[in-house]
PDB file of C-alpha atoms in Angstrom:
ATOM      1  CA  MET A1300     -29.204 -25.352  37.888  1.00 53.00           C
ATOM      2  CA  GLN A1301     -29.118 -27.391  34.711  1.00 64.00           C
ATOM      3  CA  LYS A1302     -31.179 -24.764  32.889  1.00 60.00           C
ATOM      4  CA  ARG A1303     -28.757 -22.073  33.983  1.00 62.00           C
ATOM      5  CA  THR A1304     -25.881 -24.152  32.691  1.00 62.00           C
ATOM      6  CA  VAL A1305     -27.631 -24.673  29.368  1.00 55.00           C
ATOM      7  CA  TYR A1306     -28.402 -20.951  29.071  1.00 49.00           C
ATOM      8  CA  ALA A1307     -24.837 -20.068  29.957  1.00 52.00           C
ATOM      9  CA  CYS A1308     -23.505 -22.469  27.322  1.00 52.00           C
ATOM     10  CA  LEU A1309     -25.897 -21.066  24.726  1.00 54.00           C
ATOM     11  CA  ALA A1310     -24.898 -17.508  25.577  1.00 52.00           C
ATOM     12  CA  ALA A1311     -21.206 -18.399  25.388  1.00 50.00           C
ATOM     13  CA  GLY A1312     -21.758 -20.154  22.058  1.00 49.00           C
ATOM     14  CA  CYS A1313     -23.649 -17.179  20.614  1.00 49.00           C
ATOM     15  CA  PHE A1314     -20.945 -14.792  21.812  1.00 42.00           C
ATOM     16  CA  THR A1315     -18.199 -16.966  20.330  1.00 47.00           C
ATOM     17  CA  ALA A1316     -20.040 -17.246  16.998  1.00 42.00           C
ATOM     18  CA  ALA A1317     -20.660 -13.495  16.894  1.00 42.00           C
ATOM     19  CA  ALA A1318     -17.046 -12.727  17.769  1.00 42.00           C
ATOM     20  CA  GLY A1319     -15.859 -15.140  15.095  1.00 48.00           C
ATOM     21  CA  ALA A1320     -18.109 -13.537  12.482  1.00 49.00           C
ATOM     22  CA  VAL A1321     -16.919 -10.035  13.388  1.00 51.00           C
ATOM     23  CA  CYS A1322     -13.290 -11.183  13.295  1.00 63.00           C
ATOM     24  CA  TYR A1323     -13.797 -12.776   9.894  1.00 60.00           C
ATOM     25  CA  LEU A1324     -15.442  -9.664   8.464  1.00 61.00           C
ATOM     26  CA  GLU A1325     -12.821  -7.337   9.971  1.00 70.00           C
ATOM     27  CA  ASN A1326     -10.077  -9.262   8.177  1.00 70.00           C
ATOM     28  CA  ASN A1327     -11.783 -10.298   4.935  1.00 81.00           C
ATOM     29  CA  ALA A1328     -14.474  -7.768   4.004  1.00 86.00           C
ATOM     30  CA  LEU A1329     -12.870  -5.582   1.335  1.00 94.00           C
ATOM     31  CA  SER A1330     -13.400  -1.835   1.508  1.00 94.00           C
ATOM     32  CA  THR A1331     -12.691   0.681  -1.254  1.00 96.00           C
ATOM     33  CA  THR A1332     -11.502   4.204  -0.415  1.00 97.00           C
ATOM     34  CA  ARG A1333     -12.011   6.736  -3.213  1.00 97.00           C
ATOM     35  CA  LEU A1334      -9.932   9.920  -3.210  1.00 97.00           C
ATOM     36  CA  THR A1335      -9.403  12.816  -5.605  1.00 96.00           C
ATOM     37  CA  TYR A1336      -6.009  14.475  -5.933  1.00 97.00           C
ATOM     38  CA  ARG A1337      -5.950  17.908  -7.601  1.00 95.00           C
ATOM     39  CA  SER A1338      -2.886  19.634  -8.969  1.00 95.00           C
ATOM     40  CA  SER A1339      -2.411  22.658 -11.202  1.00 93.00           C
ATOM     41  CA  GLY A1340       0.764  20.965 -12.439  1.00 93.00           C
ATOM     42  CA  LEU A1341      -1.104  17.969 -13.833  1.00 96.00           C
ATOM     43  CA  PRO A1342      -1.102  17.779 -17.660  1.00 95.00           C
ATOM     44  CA  ALA A1343      -4.585  18.266 -19.084  1.00 94.00           C
ATOM     45  CA  ALA A1344      -4.655  14.802 -20.649  1.00 96.00           C
ATOM     46  CA  PHE A1345      -4.396  13.245 -17.174  1.00 97.00           C
ATOM     47  CA  ASP A1346      -7.448  14.966 -15.782  1.00 97.00           C
ATOM     48  CA  GLY A1347      -9.592  12.018 -14.648  1.00 97.00           C
ATOM     49  CA  PHE A1348      -6.721   9.492 -14.694  1.00 98.00           C
ATOM     50  CA  ARG A1349      -7.544   6.727 -12.188  1.00 98.00           C
ATOM     51  CA  ILE A1350      -4.904   4.993 -10.042  1.00 98.00           C
ATOM     52  CA  ALA A1351      -5.735   1.932  -7.938  1.00 98.00           C
ATOM     53  CA  GLN A1352      -3.350   1.149  -5.076  1.00 98.00           C
ATOM     54  CA  VAL A1353      -2.762  -2.370  -3.794  1.00 98.00           C
ATOM     55  CA  ALA A1354      -0.547  -2.507  -0.690  1.00 97.00           C
ATOM     56  CA  ASP A1355       0.666  -5.210   1.693  1.00 95.00           C
ATOM     57  CA  LEU A1356      -1.188  -8.160   0.203  1.00 96.00           C
ATOM     58  CA  HIS A1357       1.102 -10.547   2.121  1.00 94.00           C
ATOM     59  CA  ASP A1358      -0.043 -13.418  -0.086  1.00 94.00           C
ATOM     60  CA  LYS A1359      -3.576 -13.189   1.318  1.00 94.00           C
ATOM     61  CA  CYS A1360      -6.366 -14.854  -0.630  1.00 94.00           C
ATOM     62  CA  PHE A1361      -9.635 -13.084  -1.404  1.00 95.00           C
ATOM     63  CA  GLY A1362     -11.717 -15.854  -2.923  1.00 94.00           C
ATOM     64  CA  ALA A1363     -10.786 -18.551  -5.384  1.00 95.00           C
ATOM     65  CA  GLY A1364      -8.270 -17.170  -7.859  1.00 94.00           C
ATOM     66  CA  GLN A1365      -8.413 -13.816  -5.990  1.00 96.00           C
ATOM     67  CA  SER A1366     -11.884 -13.380  -7.452  1.00 97.00           C
ATOM     68  CA  ARG A1367     -13.158 -10.842  -4.894  1.00 97.00           C
ATOM     69  CA  LEU A1368     -10.105  -8.619  -5.078  1.00 97.00           C
ATOM     70  CA  LEU A1369      -9.953  -8.705  -8.869  1.00 98.00           C
ATOM     71  CA  ALA A1370     -13.678  -7.966  -9.093  1.00 97.00           C
ATOM     72  CA  ALA A1371     -13.185  -4.947  -6.826  1.00 97.00           C
ATOM     73  CA  LEU A1372     -10.355  -3.767  -9.058  1.00 98.00           C
ATOM     74  CA  ARG A1373     -12.382  -4.151 -12.218  1.00 98.00           C
ATOM     75  CA  GLY A1374     -15.202  -2.266 -10.540  1.00 97.00           C
ATOM     76  CA  VAL A1375     -13.110   0.900 -10.015  1.00 98.00           C
ATOM     77  CA  ARG A1376     -11.900   0.916 -13.669  1.00 98.00           C
ATOM     78  CA  PRO A1377      -8.284   1.971 -13.061  1.00 98.00           C
ATOM     79  CA  ASP A1378      -5.980   3.351 -15.737  1.00 98.00           C
ATOM     80  CA  CYS A1379      -3.081   1.843 -13.827  1.00 98.00           C
ATOM     81  CA  ILE A1380      -2.502  -0.203 -10.674  1.00 98.00           C
ATOM     82  CA  VAL A1381       0.341   0.583  -8.255  1.00 98.00           C
ATOM     83  CA  MET A1382       1.679  -1.986  -5.774  1.00 98.00           C
ATOM     84  CA  THR A1383       3.662  -0.491  -2.920  1.00 97.00           C
ATOM     85  CA  GLY A1384       5.405  -3.561  -1.539  1.00 93.00           C
ATOM     86  CA  ASP A1385       4.894  -6.694   0.566  1.00 94.00           C
ATOM     87  CA  LEU A1386       3.115  -8.546  -2.186  1.00 95.00           C
ATOM     88  CA  ILE A1387       4.464 -11.738  -0.580  1.00 93.00           C
ATOM     89  CA  ASP A1388       5.071 -12.681   3.051  1.00 90.00           C
ATOM     90  CA  ARG A1389       8.403 -14.048   4.196  1.00 86.00           C
ATOM     91  CA  ARG A1390       6.667 -16.425   6.643  1.00 80.00           C
ATOM     92  CA  ARG A1391       4.780 -18.233   3.884  1.00 74.00           C
ATOM     93  CA  ARG A1392       6.681 -20.648   1.709  1.00 69.00           C
ATOM     94  CA  GLU A1393       4.244 -20.470  -1.167  1.00 70.00           C
ATOM     95  CA  SER A1394       3.140 -17.270  -2.850  1.00 73.00           C
ATOM     96  CA  GLY A1395       0.330 -18.713  -4.902  1.00 89.00           C
ATOM     97  CA  ALA A1396      -2.267 -16.139  -3.930  1.00 93.00           C
ATOM     98  CA  ALA A1397       0.122 -13.306  -4.747  1.00 95.00           C
ATOM     99  CA  TRP A1398       0.819 -14.639  -8.220  1.00 95.00           C
ATOM    100  CA  GLU A1399      -2.878 -15.305  -8.856  1.00 96.00           C
ATOM    101  CA  PHE A1400      -3.448 -11.646  -8.126  1.00 97.00           C
ATOM    102  CA  VAL A1401      -0.631 -10.476 -10.426  1.00 97.00           C
ATOM    103  CA  ARG A1402      -1.839 -12.611 -13.330  1.00 96.00           C
ATOM    104  CA  GLY A1403      -5.405 -11.402 -12.955  1.00 97.00           C
ATOM    105  CA  ALA A1404      -4.562  -7.747 -12.335  1.00 98.00           C
ATOM    106  CA  ALA A1405      -2.314  -7.636 -15.410  1.00 97.00           C
ATOM    107  CA  GLN A1406      -5.449  -8.201 -17.498  1.00 97.00           C
ATOM    108  CA  ILE A1407      -7.110  -5.125 -15.962  1.00 98.00           C
ATOM    109  CA  ALA A1408      -4.531  -2.324 -16.233  1.00 98.00           C
ATOM    110  CA  PRO A1409      -0.753  -1.710 -16.344  1.00 98.00           C
ATOM    111  CA  LEU A1410       0.945  -2.721 -13.069  1.00 98.00           C
ATOM    112  CA  TYR A1411       3.734  -0.792 -11.313  1.00 98.00           C
ATOM    113  CA  PHE A1412       5.612  -2.239  -8.328  1.00 98.00           C
ATOM    114  CA  VAL A1413       8.209  -1.393  -5.676  1.00 96.00           C
ATOM    115  CA  THR A1414       9.603  -3.806  -3.108  1.00 94.00           C
ATOM    116  CA  GLY A1415       8.654  -3.927   0.553  1.00 93.00           C
ATOM    117  CA  ASN A1416      10.545  -5.311   3.493  1.00 91.00           C
ATOM    118  CA  HIS A1417       9.002  -8.775   3.088  1.00 91.00           C
ATOM    119  CA  GLU A1418      10.387  -9.179  -0.409  1.00 91.00           C
ATOM    120  CA  ASN A1419      13.825  -8.356   1.001  1.00 88.00           C
ATOM    121  CA  TRP A1420      13.481 -10.432   4.174  1.00 88.00           C
ATOM    122  CA  SER A1421      12.256 -13.467   2.235  1.00 87.00           C
ATOM    123  CA  GLY A1422      15.650 -13.859   0.560  1.00 85.00           C
ATOM    124  CA  LYS A1423      13.765 -14.265  -2.717  1.00 86.00           C
ATOM    125  CA  ALA A1424      13.641 -10.650  -3.879  1.00 89.00           C
ATOM    126  CA  PRO A1425      15.668 -11.163  -7.095  1.00 90.00           C
ATOM    127  CA  ALA A1426      13.498 -14.108  -8.111  1.00 92.00           C
ATOM    128  CA  VAL A1427      10.316 -12.207  -7.269  1.00 92.00           C
ATOM    129  CA  LEU A1428      11.396  -9.199  -9.339  1.00 94.00           C
ATOM    130  CA  ARG A1429      12.326 -11.421 -12.299  1.00 95.00           C
ATOM    131  CA  ALA A1430       8.936 -13.148 -12.145  1.00 95.00           C
ATOM    132  CA  LEU A1431       7.113  -9.819 -11.932  1.00 96.00           C
ATOM    133  CA  THR A1432       9.035  -8.472 -14.940  1.00 96.00           C
ATOM    134  CA  GLN A1433       8.243 -11.638 -16.897  1.00 96.00           C
ATOM    135  CA  ALA A1434       4.564 -11.136 -16.026  1.00 96.00           C
ATOM    136  CA  GLY A1435       4.708  -7.669 -17.584  1.00 96.00           C
ATOM    137  CA  VAL A1436       4.865  -5.698 -14.337  1.00 98.00           C
ATOM    138  CA  HIS A1437       6.841  -2.430 -14.371  1.00 98.00           C
ATOM    139  CA  VAL A1438       9.313  -2.836 -11.496  1.00 97.00           C
ATOM    140  CA  LEU A1439      10.330   0.642 -10.338  1.00 96.00           C
ATOM    141  CA  ASP A1440      12.978  -0.050  -7.702  1.00 93.00           C
ATOM    142  CA  ASP A1441      15.169   3.090  -7.885  1.00 92.00           C
ATOM    143  CA  ARG A1442      14.042   3.916 -11.397  1.00 93.00           C
ATOM    144  CA  CYS A1443      11.326   5.792 -13.201  1.00 94.00           C
ATOM    145  CA  GLU A1444       9.219   5.477 -16.335  1.00 96.00           C
ATOM    146  CA  THR A1445       6.979   7.674 -18.422  1.00 96.00           C
ATOM    147  CA  ILE A1446       3.233   7.313 -18.710  1.00 97.00           C
ATOM    148  CA  ALA A1447       1.968   8.885 -21.906  1.00 97.00           C
ATOM    149  CA  ARG A1448      -1.608   9.913 -22.652  1.00 96.00           C
ATOM    150  CA  ALA A1449      -3.055  11.922 -25.536  1.00 95.00           C
ATOM    151  CA  GLY A1450       0.215  13.690 -26.271  1.00 94.00           C
ATOM    152  CA  ASP A1451       1.045  14.514 -22.628  1.00 95.00           C
ATOM    153  CA  SER A1452       3.163  12.579 -20.171  1.00 96.00           C
ATOM    154  CA  ILE A1453       3.922  12.217 -16.453  1.00 97.00           C
ATOM    155  CA  ARG A1454       6.632  10.340 -14.582  1.00 96.00           C
ATOM    156  CA  ILE A1455       6.099   7.435 -12.241  1.00 97.00           C
ATOM    157  CA  ALA A1456       9.108   6.607 -10.063  1.00 96.00           C
ATOM    158  CA  GLY A1457       9.877   4.192  -7.268  1.00 95.00           C
ATOM    159  CA  VAL A1458      12.364   3.652  -4.457  1.00 92.00           C
ATOM    160  CA  SER A1459      13.331   0.185  -3.296  1.00 89.00           C
ATOM    161  CA  ASP A1460      12.741  -0.866   0.282  1.00 86.00           C
ATOM    162  CA  GLU A1461      15.282   0.476   2.734  1.00 75.00           C
ATOM    163  CA  THR A1462      15.016  -2.073   5.548  1.00 64.00           C
ATOM    164  CA  CYS A1463      18.429  -3.511   4.742  1.00 54.00           C
ATOM    165  CA  GLN A1464      19.935  -0.304   6.133  1.00 51.00           C
ATOM    166  CA  THR A1465      20.625   0.213   9.804  1.00 47.00           C
ATOM    167  CA  ALA A1466      17.946   1.781  11.999  1.00 52.00           C
ATOM    168  CA  GLU A1467      20.316   4.690  12.695  1.00 50.00           C
ATOM    169  CA  ASN A1468      20.702   5.438   9.002  1.00 47.00           C
ATOM    170  CA  ARG A1469      16.942   5.446   8.561  1.00 51.00           C
ATOM    171  CA  GLN A1470      16.429   8.259  11.078  1.00 52.00           C
ATOM    172  CA  ASP A1471      15.259  11.688   9.913  1.00 48.00           C
ATOM    173  CA  GLY A1472      16.317  11.259   6.282  1.00 46.00           C
ATOM    174  CA  ARG A1473      20.030  10.930   7.133  1.00 51.00           C
ATOM    175  CA  ASP A1474      20.701   8.200   4.588  1.00 55.00           C
ATOM    176  CA  CYS A1475      20.942   7.620   0.873  1.00 62.00           C
ATOM    177  CA  LEU A1476      17.219   7.953   0.214  1.00 76.00           C
ATOM    178  CA  PHE A1477      17.247  11.674  -0.550  1.00 75.00           C
ATOM    179  CA  PRO A1478      20.316  11.480  -2.868  1.00 77.00           C
ATOM    180  CA  THR A1479      18.641   8.524  -4.611  1.00 80.00           C
ATOM    181  CA  LEU A1480      15.463  10.526  -5.099  1.00 85.00           C
ATOM    182  CA  HIS A1481      17.428  13.567  -6.246  1.00 82.00           C
ATOM    183  CA  GLU A1482      19.323  11.491  -8.805  1.00 84.00           C
ATOM    184  CA  LEU A1483      16.106   9.858 -10.027  1.00 85.00           C
ATOM    185  CA  LEU A1484      14.198  13.093 -10.472  1.00 85.00           C
ATOM    186  CA  GLU A1485      16.919  15.583 -11.413  1.00 83.00           C
ATOM    187  CA  GLY A1486      16.465  17.535 -14.608  1.00 80.00           C
ATOM    188  CA  ASP A1487      12.899  16.488 -15.388  1.00 83.00           C
ATOM    189  CA  PRO A1488      10.191  19.019 -14.513  1.00 87.00           C
ATOM    190  CA  ARG A1489       7.236  16.768 -15.346  1.00 91.00           C
ATOM    191  CA  PHE A1490       4.573  15.924 -12.815  1.00 95.00           C
ATOM    192  CA  THR A1491       5.863  12.971 -10.793  1.00 96.00           C
ATOM    193  CA  ILE A1492       4.220  10.162  -8.838  1.00 97.00           C
ATOM    194  CA  LEU A1493       6.423   8.222  -6.412  1.00 97.00           C
ATOM    195  CA  LEU A1494       5.842   4.686  -5.153  1.00 97.00           C
ATOM    196  CA  ALA A1495       7.504   3.866  -1.825  1.00 96.00           C
ATOM    197  CA  HIS A1496       6.866   1.400   0.980  1.00 95.00           C
ATOM    198  CA  HIS A1497       7.560   3.523   4.053  1.00 94.00           C
ATOM    199  CA  PRO A1498       5.175   6.356   5.007  1.00 96.00           C
ATOM    200  CA  GLU A1499       7.340   7.494   7.920  1.00 94.00           C
ATOM    201  CA  ARG A1500       9.656   9.085   5.359  1.00 93.00           C
ATOM    202  CA  LEU A1501       7.224  11.835   4.369  1.00 95.00           C
ATOM    203  CA  ALA A1502       9.706  14.583   5.286  1.00 93.00           C
ATOM    204  CA  THR A1503      12.227  13.125   2.843  1.00 91.00           C
ATOM    205  CA  TYR A1504       9.673  12.856   0.040  1.00 94.00           C
ATOM    206  CA  ALA A1505       8.683  16.463   0.674  1.00 94.00           C
ATOM    207  CA  GLN A1506      12.326  17.562   0.685  1.00 91.00           C
ATOM    208  CA  ALA A1507      12.665  16.032  -2.771  1.00 91.00           C
ATOM    209  CA  GLY A1508       9.644  18.045  -3.933  1.00 92.00           C
ATOM    210  CA  ILE A1509       7.532  15.090  -5.106  1.00 94.00           C
ATOM    211  CA  PRO A1510       3.888  16.099  -5.654  1.00 96.00           C
ATOM    212  CA  LEU A1511       2.195  12.728  -5.018  1.00 97.00           C
ATOM    213  CA  VAL A1512       3.450   9.674  -3.108  1.00 98.00           C
ATOM    214  CA  PHE A1513       1.806   6.288  -2.542  1.00 98.00           C
ATOM    215  CA  CYS A1514       2.883   4.240   0.526  1.00 98.00           C
ATOM    216  CA  GLY A1515       1.783   1.254   2.594  1.00 96.00           C
ATOM    217  CA  HIS A1516       3.638  -0.730   5.280  1.00 94.00           C
ATOM    218  CA  ALA A1517       1.717   0.552   8.332  1.00 94.00           C
ATOM    219  CA  HIS A1518      -1.266  -1.843   7.980  1.00 93.00           C
ATOM    220  CA  GLY A1519      -3.537   0.925   9.166  1.00 93.00           C
ATOM    221  CA  GLY A1520      -2.039   0.699  12.635  1.00 90.00           C
ATOM    222  CA  GLN A1521      -3.516  -2.844  12.880  1.00 89.00           C
ATOM    223  CA  PHE A1522      -6.078  -1.951  15.562  1.00 91.00           C
ATOM    224  CA  ARG A1523      -7.880   1.342  14.949  1.00 92.00           C
ATOM    225  CA  LEU A1524      -9.832   3.187  17.654  1.00 90.00           C
ATOM    226  CA  PRO A1525     -12.317   6.023  17.053  1.00 89.00           C
ATOM    227  CA  GLY A1526     -10.718   9.412  17.613  1.00 86.00           C
ATOM    228  CA  ILE A1527      -7.290   7.828  18.030  1.00 90.00           C
ATOM    229  CA  GLY A1528      -6.469   5.957  14.849  1.00 92.00           C
ATOM    230  CA  GLY A1529      -3.955   3.146  14.592  1.00 93.00           C
ATOM    231  CA  LEU A1530      -2.275   1.712  17.662  1.00 93.00           C
ATOM    232  CA  TYR A1531       1.020   0.449  16.253  1.00 92.00           C
ATOM    233  CA  ALA A1532       2.970   0.512  12.993  1.00 92.00           C
ATOM    234  CA  PRO A1533       6.419  -0.824  12.132  1.00 89.00           C
ATOM    235  CA  GLY A1534       8.958   1.968  11.899  1.00 88.00           C
ATOM    236  CA  GLN A1535       6.680   4.327  13.830  1.00 93.00           C
ATOM    237  CA  GLY A1536       5.899   2.488  17.054  1.00 93.00           C
ATOM    238  CA  VAL A1537       2.896   3.109  19.298  1.00 95.00           C
ATOM    239  CA  PHE A1538       0.221   5.617  18.185  1.00 94.00           C
ATOM    240  CA  PRO A1539       1.804   6.112  14.751  1.00 95.00           C
ATOM    241  CA  LYS A1540       1.148   9.252  12.746  1.00 96.00           C
ATOM    242  CA  TYR A1541       1.021   7.847   9.222  1.00 97.00           C
ATOM    243  CA  THR A1542      -1.255   4.815   8.990  1.00 96.00           C
ATOM    244  CA  ALA A1543      -4.019   5.678   6.551  1.00 96.00           C
ATOM    245  CA  GLY A1544      -5.434   8.365   4.300  1.00 95.00           C
ATOM    246  CA  LEU A1545      -3.934  11.669   3.203  1.00 96.00           C
ATOM    247  CA  HIS A1546      -0.936  13.496   4.692  1.00 97.00           C
ATOM    248  CA  THR A1547       0.753  16.635   3.441  1.00 96.00           C
ATOM    249  CA  ALA A1548       4.138  18.298   3.922  1.00 95.00           C
ATOM    250  CA  ARG A1549       5.267  21.294   1.906  1.00 93.00           C
ATOM    251  CA  SER A1550       3.883  20.686  -1.599  1.00 93.00           C
ATOM    252  CA  THR A1551       3.824  16.883  -1.186  1.00 96.00           C
ATOM    253  CA  THR A1552       0.705  14.795  -0.673  1.00 97.00           C
ATOM    254  CA  MET A1553       1.227  11.248   0.611  1.00 98.00           C
ATOM    255  CA  ILE A1554      -1.511   8.625   0.378  1.00 98.00           C
ATOM    256  CA  VAL A1555      -1.160   5.722   2.814  1.00 98.00           C
ATOM    257  CA  SER A1556      -3.103   2.526   2.224  1.00 97.00           C
ATOM    258  CA  ARG A1557      -4.213   0.446   5.197  1.00 96.00           C
ATOM    259  CA  GLY A1558      -3.271  -2.574   3.113  1.00 95.00           C
ATOM    260  CA  LEU A1559      -4.937  -5.897   2.438  1.00 96.00           C
ATOM    261  CA  GLY A1560      -3.192  -8.659   4.358  1.00 91.00           C
ATOM    262  CA  ASN A1561      -1.631  -9.364   7.727  1.00 85.00           C
ATOM    263  CA  SER A1562       1.784 -10.646   8.699  1.00 73.00           C
ATOM    264  CA  LEU A1563       3.221 -11.270  12.174  1.00 71.00           C
ATOM    265  CA  PHE A1564       0.004 -10.199  13.919  1.00 70.00           C
ATOM    266  CA  PRO A1565      -2.924 -11.967  12.209  1.00 73.00           C
ATOM    267  CA  LEU A1566      -5.891  -9.799  13.244  1.00 82.00           C
ATOM    268  CA  ARG A1567      -7.295  -6.367  12.432  1.00 84.00           C
ATOM    269  CA  LEU A1568      -9.820  -4.331  14.399  1.00 86.00           C
ATOM    270  CA  HIS A1569     -11.969  -1.508  12.872  1.00 89.00           C
ATOM    271  CA  ASN A1570      -9.508  -1.732  10.000  1.00 91.00           C
ATOM    272  CA  PRO A1571     -10.830  -3.804   7.093  1.00 93.00           C
ATOM    273  CA  PRO A1572      -8.615  -4.644   4.119  1.00 95.00           C
ATOM    274  CA  GLU A1573      -8.450  -1.634   1.839  1.00 96.00           C
ATOM    275  CA  LEU A1574      -8.278  -1.001  -1.880  1.00 97.00           C
ATOM    276  CA  VAL A1575      -7.528   2.667  -2.701  1.00 98.00           C
ATOM    277  CA  LEU A1576      -8.635   4.493  -5.837  1.00 98.00           C
ATOM    278  CA  VAL A1577      -7.187   7.952  -6.540  1.00 98.00           C
ATOM    279  CA  THR A1578      -8.543  10.076  -9.376  1.00 98.00           C
ATOM    280  CA  LEU A1579      -6.221  12.806 -10.663  1.00 97.00           C
ATOM    281  CA  ALA A1580      -7.783  16.156 -11.471  1.00 96.00           C
ATOM    282  CA  SER A1581      -6.718  19.640 -12.443  1.00 88.00           C
ATOM    283  CA  GLY A1582      -7.199  22.129  -9.637  1.00 75.00           C
ATOM    284  CA  ALA A1583      -5.557  23.768  -6.642  1.00 67.00           C
ATOM    285  CA  LEU A1584      -2.021  22.456  -6.231  1.00 55.00           C
ATOM    286  CA  GLY A1585      -1.710  19.582  -3.781  1.00 53.00           C
ATOM    287  CA  ASP A1586      -5.358  19.511  -2.788  1.00 56.00           C
ATOM    288  CA  ALA A1587      -6.737  16.039  -2.131  1.00 58.00           C
ATOM    289  CA  SER A1588     -10.085  14.942  -0.823  1.00 63.00           C
ATOM    290  CA  ALA A1589     -12.408  11.999  -0.390  1.00 58.00           C
TER     291      ALA A1589
END
């Protein structure tokens, strides 16, 4: 009887240790997703231009001084880094890990940022945006800039987070988002990249005719099951449609990052933290592939 008890305790201990190791790896082992986006509208000078996407960090730490995340970024050799919101987490008083990342990433490539709901919900959004600007980050909330290369140029634009609006206004594009996009993009025919936090607004991005959009927010659906995908995403509910990878509507391609950190729910399953690298290439309009 005592031997059985000992064996049972050993088995339980091994199971607990294995489960703990799997849980740690699921939530801390960085993965890199490499994609190619092809467009006949891309200026020739931007063929091969590399964009790294960092989404939903939520002040998560990847090694001392963000060493693992910064090493992964350096390894993909980006020409620019886009941050699509929720750099900080409203539930955490300190944002030390977030600022360690910003300081380190600014030494790798130009940084472009749009707010997520956690910047807004924290009550610190103005201070965060000031600090980002002081750190040399290009804050693109409802504005756009030009990226020039070898005599050619493209536009990179951003829309600020919309979670301050009512849920009713955020349904089916019936709010100020499309007019904001129209005003931002009107009169400039150049190839445009849009940074936004919410992937559930793909129809609106497509209506505005934006070729390439980067989004986050969905955390990959948190738990991912083979053949099913993510189980839940904010703004989309159960079995959400837009949680990861490539999605197209009209002539618009949207890339959704699974993100890096967690917020209210602290665990991921079959959904490791993700860094995305997109290489731009001349080719068939709107085609994108791994």
